[in-house]
Amino acid sequence: MTVTWEELGWERLADGVGRCRLPGWDCTAGLVLGAGGALMVDAGSSLAEGARLHEAARRLAGHRVTHLALTHPHFDHVFGAAAFEGAEVYGAYGAAGTGALFAPGGQGREALRADAVAEGLDARAAREAADALAPVTHEVAGECVPDLGGGRRVRLADVGPGHTSHDLAVLVPGSPAVVFCGDLVEESGEPQAGPDAVPSGWPTALDRLLDLGGDDALYVPGHGAVVDAAFVRAQRDALAARFGVSR
C-alpha cells in the first residue's frame, strides 16, 4: 500500500525529496529517494528517534536507508545514527579523525553525551546513543556524488567550517533543487555558535552553500521552515556583522 509523505507527517519538497521537523529541538531530518537507494540527512537525537525515522523511510522507499549524511556532529543530528544499520555514513572531512567525534570510546562521544543531557535528553538514552554511535565511513573532502539509482545522484559537499569544524551540505539537483544546510542556516531562531563554531569561516560557508544551490533552490535549515536564497544571503550578512568578519 502506497503511503504519502503527508500521511507520515513529512513535508514533500520535490519529487522523491522530503523532510520532517522533529519534536523537542525542532531539528530537521531529510530523505532523498532513488530507484535502489535512499539517503537520510541527519538521524535525530536518540536511538528511538532514529528508529522512527528509518521506519518512515522504509515505508516511503520500500527498502532500507542505504546512505546517511550527517551534516555536523551535534547530538540532535547524530544520536540516532546507529538505527541505520548497514548504511554508508558520510560526514565532512575530519569528522572521524583522531579525537574522536565518532571514534569508539573517544572523548568526542562523551562530550556529545554530556551536551545532550545538559540540553534535556534522558541520561540513559544519551548514554545508549553515545555508546552505539555509528562511525563515519566516508569523510567528504571537497565533494562526492553518491548514486541512489534511477538517475538520482546527490552532491555532498564539505562547505565549512562555520557552525562547526565539520559542516556537510547536501544538494539534490532538480526543479527545484533542494539544499540541506544543517545548522549553517537556522530559521526558527538566531544561529547558535557554540564552543566548536568557527565564526570567521561562517559567512564564507554560506557563500559556498549559495554557490552550491543557486538563486532558485530551496534551502532547508537545520531548524525551522524552508527558506530561499535571499534569506541565506541576509543571514550571511548578519553573521558577518555579528562576528566582525569583513566581506
mmCIF file of C-alpha atoms in Angstrom:
data_model
loop_
_atom_site.group_PDB
_atom_site.id
_atom_site.type_symbol
_atom_site.label_atom_id
_atom_site.label_comp_id
_atom_site.label_asym_id
_atom_site.label_seq_id
_atom_site.Cartn_x
_atom_site.Cartn_y
_atom_site.Cartn_z
ATOM 1 C CA MET A 1 0.000 0.000 0.000
ATOM 2 C CA THR A 2 1.467 3.335 -1.070
ATOM 3 C CA VAL A 3 1.957 5.887 1.652
ATOM 4 C CA THR A 4 2.386 9.621 1.093
ATOM 5 C CA TRP A 5 4.835 12.000 2.733
ATOM 6 C CA GLU A 6 1.964 13.887 4.307
ATOM 7 C CA GLU A 7 0.411 10.768 5.838
ATOM 8 C CA LEU A 8 3.650 10.232 7.757
ATOM 9 C CA GLY A 9 3.856 13.855 8.879
ATOM 10 C CA TRP A 10 6.626 14.763 6.406
ATOM 11 C CA GLU A 11 6.862 17.770 4.108
ATOM 12 C CA ARG A 12 7.351 16.938 0.423
ATOM 13 C CA LEU A 13 9.850 19.366 -1.127
ATOM 14 C CA ALA A 14 10.358 17.939 -4.634
ATOM 15 C CA ASP A 15 9.943 14.660 -6.468
ATOM 16 C CA GLY A 16 11.368 11.994 -4.159
ATOM 17 C CA VAL A 17 12.637 14.570 -1.651
ATOM 18 C CA GLY A 18 11.140 15.446 1.723
ATOM 19 C CA ARG A 19 11.879 16.380 5.278
ATOM 20 C CA CYS A 20 10.335 16.322 8.740
ATOM 21 C CA ARG A 21 10.725 18.599 11.746
ATOM 22 C CA LEU A 22 11.387 16.511 14.819
ATOM 23 C CA PRO A 23 9.896 17.320 18.236
ATOM 24 C CA GLY A 24 11.974 18.630 21.089
ATOM 25 C CA TRP A 25 14.707 20.598 19.353
ATOM 26 C CA ASP A 26 12.824 21.225 16.082
ATOM 27 C CA CYS A 27 15.651 19.503 14.230
ATOM 28 C CA THR A 28 15.187 18.681 10.543
ATOM 29 C CA ALA A 29 15.743 15.244 9.049
ATOM 30 C CA GLY A 30 15.675 14.853 5.258
ATOM 31 C CA LEU A 31 15.122 11.956 2.886
ATOM 32 C CA VAL A 32 16.065 11.512 -0.765
ATOM 33 C CA LEU A 33 14.662 8.530 -2.665
ATOM 34 C CA GLY A 34 16.262 6.768 -5.623
ATOM 35 C CA ALA A 35 15.310 3.656 -7.553
ATOM 36 C CA GLY A 36 17.514 1.386 -5.461
ATOM 37 C CA GLY A 37 18.738 3.554 -2.636
ATOM 38 C CA ALA A 38 17.628 6.099 -0.076
ATOM 39 C CA LEU A 39 19.674 8.804 1.610
ATOM 40 C CA MET A 40 18.736 10.149 5.029
ATOM 41 C CA VAL A 41 20.042 13.570 6.023
ATOM 42 C CA ASP A 42 20.713 13.538 9.771
ATOM 43 C CA ALA A 43 19.496 10.918 12.191
ATOM 44 C CA GLY A 44 17.665 12.510 15.081
ATOM 45 C CA SER A 45 18.530 12.955 18.743
ATOM 46 C CA SER A 46 18.220 9.396 20.100
ATOM 47 C CA LEU A 47 18.186 5.762 19.026
ATOM 48 C CA ALA A 48 14.406 5.707 19.338
ATOM 49 C CA GLU A 49 14.056 8.783 17.121
ATOM 50 C CA GLY A 50 16.477 7.286 14.585
ATOM 51 C CA ALA A 51 14.432 4.083 14.511
ATOM 52 C CA ARG A 52 11.245 6.049 13.835
ATOM 53 C CA LEU A 53 12.951 7.926 11.013
ATOM 54 C CA HIS A 54 14.239 4.704 9.487
ATOM 55 C CA GLU A 55 10.789 3.099 9.637
ATOM 56 C CA ALA A 56 9.229 6.122 7.904
ATOM 57 C CA ALA A 57 11.934 5.945 5.233
ATOM 58 C CA ARG A 58 11.273 2.230 4.697
ATOM 59 C CA ARG A 59 7.601 2.917 4.175
ATOM 60 C CA LEU A 60 8.285 5.699 1.680
ATOM 61 C CA ALA A 61 11.121 3.988 -0.200
ATOM 62 C CA GLY A 62 10.041 0.361 0.054
ATOM 63 C CA HIS A 63 13.510 -0.576 1.324
ATOM 64 C CA ARG A 64 16.045 0.380 3.974
ATOM 65 C CA VAL A 65 18.131 3.535 4.021
ATOM 66 C CA THR A 66 21.369 2.890 2.137
ATOM 67 C CA HIS A 67 23.137 6.213 2.773
ATOM 68 C CA LEU A 68 23.214 8.520 5.799
ATOM 69 C CA ALA A 69 24.647 12.055 5.612
ATOM 70 C CA LEU A 70 25.437 13.748 8.938
ATOM 71 C CA THR A 71 25.526 17.494 8.436
ATOM 72 C CA HIS A 72 27.552 18.150 11.607
ATOM 73 C CA PRO A 73 28.451 16.396 14.854
ATOM 74 C CA HIS A 74 25.875 17.661 17.341
ATOM 75 C CA PHE A 75 23.784 15.187 19.314
ATOM 76 C CA ASP A 76 20.385 16.307 17.972
ATOM 77 C CA HIS A 77 21.554 15.472 14.446
ATOM 78 C CA VAL A 78 23.602 12.290 15.002
ATOM 79 C CA PHE A 79 22.431 10.329 18.045
ATOM 80 C CA GLY A 80 20.009 8.214 16.003
ATOM 81 C CA ALA A 81 22.707 7.102 13.561
ATOM 82 C CA ALA A 82 23.057 3.545 14.888
ATOM 83 C CA ALA A 83 19.431 2.879 13.885
ATOM 84 C CA PHE A 84 20.553 2.932 10.215
ATOM 85 C CA GLU A 85 22.440 -0.342 10.300
ATOM 86 C CA GLY A 86 24.191 -1.172 7.040
ATOM 87 C CA ALA A 87 24.029 2.384 5.679
ATOM 88 C CA GLU A 88 27.064 4.154 4.285
ATOM 89 C CA VAL A 89 27.658 7.042 6.696
ATOM 90 C CA TYR A 90 29.029 10.343 5.366
ATOM 91 C CA GLY A 91 30.472 13.290 7.285
ATOM 92 C CA ALA A 92 32.632 16.287 6.476
ATOM 93 C CA TYR A 93 36.381 15.753 6.335
ATOM 94 C CA GLY A 94 37.860 15.342 9.811
ATOM 95 C CA ALA A 95 34.656 14.163 11.499
ATOM 96 C CA ALA A 96 36.085 10.685 12.041
ATOM 97 C CA GLY A 97 39.607 11.796 12.835
ATOM 98 C CA THR A 98 41.685 11.368 15.900
ATOM 99 C CA GLY A 99 39.918 12.523 18.995
ATOM 100 C CA ALA A 100 37.098 11.357 18.210
ATOM 101 C CA LEU A 101 33.822 12.733 17.458
ATOM 102 C CA PHE A 102 32.794 9.305 16.262
ATOM 103 C CA ALA A 103 35.695 7.155 17.485
ATOM 104 C CA PRO A 104 34.611 4.347 19.864
ATOM 105 C CA GLY A 105 35.379 5.389 23.412
ATOM 106 C CA GLY A 106 36.606 8.777 22.262
ATOM 107 C CA GLN A 107 36.259 11.983 24.195
ATOM 108 C CA GLY A 108 34.032 13.365 21.470
ATOM 109 C CA ARG A 109 31.325 10.851 22.278
ATOM 110 C CA GLU A 110 31.482 11.763 25.936
ATOM 111 C CA ALA A 111 31.197 15.456 25.072
ATOM 112 C CA LEU A 112 28.148 14.749 22.900
ATOM 113 C CA ARG A 113 26.558 12.705 25.703
ATOM 114 C CA ALA A 114 27.151 15.449 28.263
ATOM 115 C CA ASP A 115 25.772 18.112 25.939
ATOM 116 C CA ALA A 116 22.654 16.016 25.250
ATOM 117 C CA VAL A 117 21.946 15.592 28.955
ATOM 118 C CA ALA A 118 22.547 19.305 29.581
ATOM 119 C CA GLU A 119 20.009 20.086 26.839
ATOM 120 C CA GLY A 120 17.389 17.820 28.406
ATOM 121 C CA LEU A 121 17.798 14.381 26.814
ATOM 122 C CA ASP A 122 17.198 11.494 29.205
ATOM 123 C CA ALA A 123 20.557 10.409 30.644
ATOM 124 C CA ARG A 124 20.054 6.729 29.807
ATOM 125 C CA ALA A 125 19.015 7.498 26.234
ATOM 126 C CA ALA A 126 22.041 9.764 25.852
ATOM 127 C CA ARG A 127 24.418 7.077 27.129
ATOM 128 C CA GLU A 128 22.926 4.403 24.871
ATOM 129 C CA ALA A 129 23.150 6.654 21.809
ATOM 130 C CA ALA A 130 26.723 7.749 22.539
ATOM 131 C CA ASP A 131 27.906 4.174 23.080
ATOM 132 C CA ALA A 132 26.204 2.939 19.899
ATOM 133 C CA LEU A 133 27.053 5.910 17.673
ATOM 134 C CA ALA A 134 27.659 4.679 14.138
ATOM 135 C CA PRO A 135 31.086 5.571 12.736
ATOM 136 C CA VAL A 136 31.511 7.857 9.754
ATOM 137 C CA THR A 137 32.621 5.513 6.978
ATOM 138 C CA HIS A 138 33.126 8.197 4.311
ATOM 139 C CA GLU A 139 34.762 11.546 5.058
ATOM 140 C CA VAL A 140 33.925 14.068 2.348
ATOM 141 C CA ALA A 141 36.854 16.264 1.364
ATOM 142 C CA GLY A 142 35.521 18.634 -1.274
ATOM 143 C CA GLU A 143 32.567 16.811 -2.797
ATOM 144 C CA CYS A 144 31.299 13.333 -3.541
ATOM 145 C CA VAL A 145 28.277 12.191 -5.541
ATOM 146 C CA PRO A 146 26.534 9.034 -4.280
ATOM 147 C CA ASP A 147 24.284 7.273 -6.793
ATOM 148 C CA LEU A 148 20.885 6.259 -5.401
ATOM 149 C CA GLY A 149 19.752 4.575 -8.618
ATOM 150 C CA GLY A 150 17.375 5.517 -11.386
ATOM 151 C CA GLY A 151 19.423 8.574 -12.301
ATOM 152 C CA ARG A 152 19.179 10.036 -8.814
ATOM 153 C CA ARG A 153 22.557 11.411 -7.755
ATOM 154 C CA VAL A 154 23.137 13.782 -4.857
ATOM 155 C CA ARG A 155 26.103 16.057 -4.158
ATOM 156 C CA LEU A 156 27.605 16.016 -0.701
ATOM 157 C CA ALA A 157 29.873 19.000 -0.094
ATOM 158 C CA ASP A 158 32.223 19.925 2.730
ATOM 159 C CA VAL A 159 31.290 23.611 2.921
ATOM 160 C CA GLY A 160 32.596 24.539 6.379
ATOM 161 C CA PRO A 161 33.951 25.339 8.758
ATOM 162 C CA GLY A 162 31.272 27.555 10.212
ATOM 163 C CA HIS A 163 28.681 26.274 12.655
ATOM 164 C CA THR A 164 31.236 23.567 13.497
ATOM 165 C CA SER A 165 34.576 22.454 12.104
ATOM 166 C CA HIS A 166 32.796 19.724 10.127
ATOM 167 C CA ASP A 167 29.828 21.119 8.165
ATOM 168 C CA LEU A 168 28.410 18.985 5.350
ATOM 169 C CA ALA A 169 25.727 20.175 2.905
ATOM 170 C CA VAL A 170 23.565 18.012 0.653
ATOM 171 C CA LEU A 171 22.408 19.199 -2.784
ATOM 172 C CA VAL A 172 19.610 17.344 -4.549
ATOM 173 C CA PRO A 173 19.510 18.574 -8.172
ATOM 174 C CA GLY A 174 16.113 19.064 -9.749
ATOM 175 C CA SER A 175 13.327 21.566 -10.268
ATOM 176 C CA PRO A 176 13.538 22.899 -7.706
ATOM 177 C CA ALA A 177 16.953 21.969 -6.416
ATOM 178 C CA VAL A 178 16.998 21.308 -2.667
ATOM 179 C CA VAL A 179 19.918 22.097 -0.350
ATOM 180 C CA PHE A 180 20.041 20.596 3.132
ATOM 181 C CA CYS A 181 22.107 23.092 5.110
ATOM 182 C CA GLY A 182 22.410 21.643 8.590
ATOM 183 C CA ASP A 183 22.788 24.334 11.237
ATOM 184 C CA LEU A 184 24.771 26.633 8.986
ATOM 185 C CA VAL A 185 21.306 28.079 8.400
ATOM 186 C CA GLU A 186 18.588 28.380 11.049
ATOM 187 C CA GLU A 187 15.137 29.873 10.541
ATOM 188 C CA SER A 188 13.386 29.342 13.873
ATOM 189 C CA GLY A 189 15.936 31.321 15.867
ATOM 190 C CA GLU A 190 19.302 33.025 15.671
ATOM 191 C CA PRO A 191 22.081 30.666 14.502
ATOM 192 C CA GLN A 192 23.772 29.091 17.510
ATOM 193 C CA ALA A 193 27.539 29.491 17.876
ATOM 194 C CA GLY A 194 28.848 27.052 20.478
ATOM 195 C CA PRO A 195 32.449 26.444 21.516
ATOM 196 C CA ASP A 196 33.091 24.369 18.370
ATOM 197 C CA ALA A 197 31.906 27.098 15.986
ATOM 198 C CA VAL A 198 34.336 28.826 13.621
ATOM 199 C CA PRO A 199 32.804 32.315 13.331
ATOM 200 C CA SER A 200 35.487 33.626 10.978
ATOM 201 C CA GLY A 201 34.558 30.975 8.400
ATOM 202 C CA TRP A 202 30.788 31.001 8.740
ATOM 203 C CA PRO A 203 29.930 33.716 6.167
ATOM 204 C CA THR A 204 32.187 32.016 3.620
ATOM 205 C CA ALA A 205 30.464 28.701 4.309
ATOM 206 C CA LEU A 206 27.143 30.339 3.443
ATOM 207 C CA ASP A 207 28.662 31.678 0.223
ATOM 208 C CA ARG A 208 29.572 28.091 -0.626
ATOM 209 C CA LEU A 209 26.005 26.997 0.092
ATOM 210 C CA LEU A 210 24.680 29.665 -2.259
ATOM 211 C CA ASP A 211 27.152 28.629 -4.958
ATOM 212 C CA LEU A 212 26.009 25.038 -4.496
ATOM 213 C CA GLY A 213 22.284 25.679 -4.798
ATOM 214 C CA GLY A 214 21.938 28.894 -6.768
ATOM 215 C CA ASP A 215 19.214 31.520 -6.657
ATOM 216 C CA ASP A 216 16.242 29.231 -7.276
ATOM 217 C CA ALA A 217 16.937 26.405 -4.831
ATOM 218 C CA LEU A 218 15.022 25.572 -1.689
ATOM 219 C CA TYR A 219 17.309 25.816 1.344
ATOM 220 C CA VAL A 220 16.446 23.537 4.262
ATOM 221 C CA PRO A 221 17.763 24.814 7.607
ATOM 222 C CA GLY A 222 18.787 22.548 10.441
ATOM 223 C CA HIS A 223 15.953 24.118 12.464
ATOM 224 C CA GLY A 224 12.884 25.894 11.149
ATOM 225 C CA ALA A 225 10.987 26.448 7.925
ATOM 226 C CA VAL A 226 12.383 26.065 4.420
ATOM 227 C CA VAL A 227 13.892 29.320 3.111
ATOM 228 C CA ASP A 228 15.150 30.842 -0.131
ATOM 229 C CA ALA A 229 18.495 32.218 -1.298
ATOM 230 C CA ALA A 230 17.605 35.740 -0.170
ATOM 231 C CA PHE A 231 17.161 34.502 3.400
ATOM 232 C CA VAL A 232 20.553 32.754 3.307
ATOM 233 C CA ARG A 233 22.230 35.927 1.995
ATOM 234 C CA ALA A 234 20.627 38.002 4.732
ATOM 235 C CA GLN A 235 21.744 35.525 7.389
ATOM 236 C CA ARG A 236 25.257 35.518 5.914
ATOM 237 C CA ASP A 237 25.428 39.310 6.185
ATOM 238 C CA ALA A 238 24.022 39.249 9.720
ATOM 239 C CA LEU A 239 26.588 36.670 10.815
ATOM 240 C CA ALA A 240 29.415 38.663 9.235
ATOM 241 C CA ALA A 241 28.300 41.743 11.206
ATOM 242 C CA ARG A 242 27.758 39.730 14.387
ATOM 243 C CA PHE A 243 31.233 38.214 14.303
ATOM 244 C CA GLY A 244 33.065 41.183 12.807
ATOM 245 C CA VAL A 245 34.033 39.337 9.621
ATOM 246 C CA SER A 246 34.926 41.691 6.786
ATOM 247 C CA ARG A 247 33.377 40.935 3.408
#
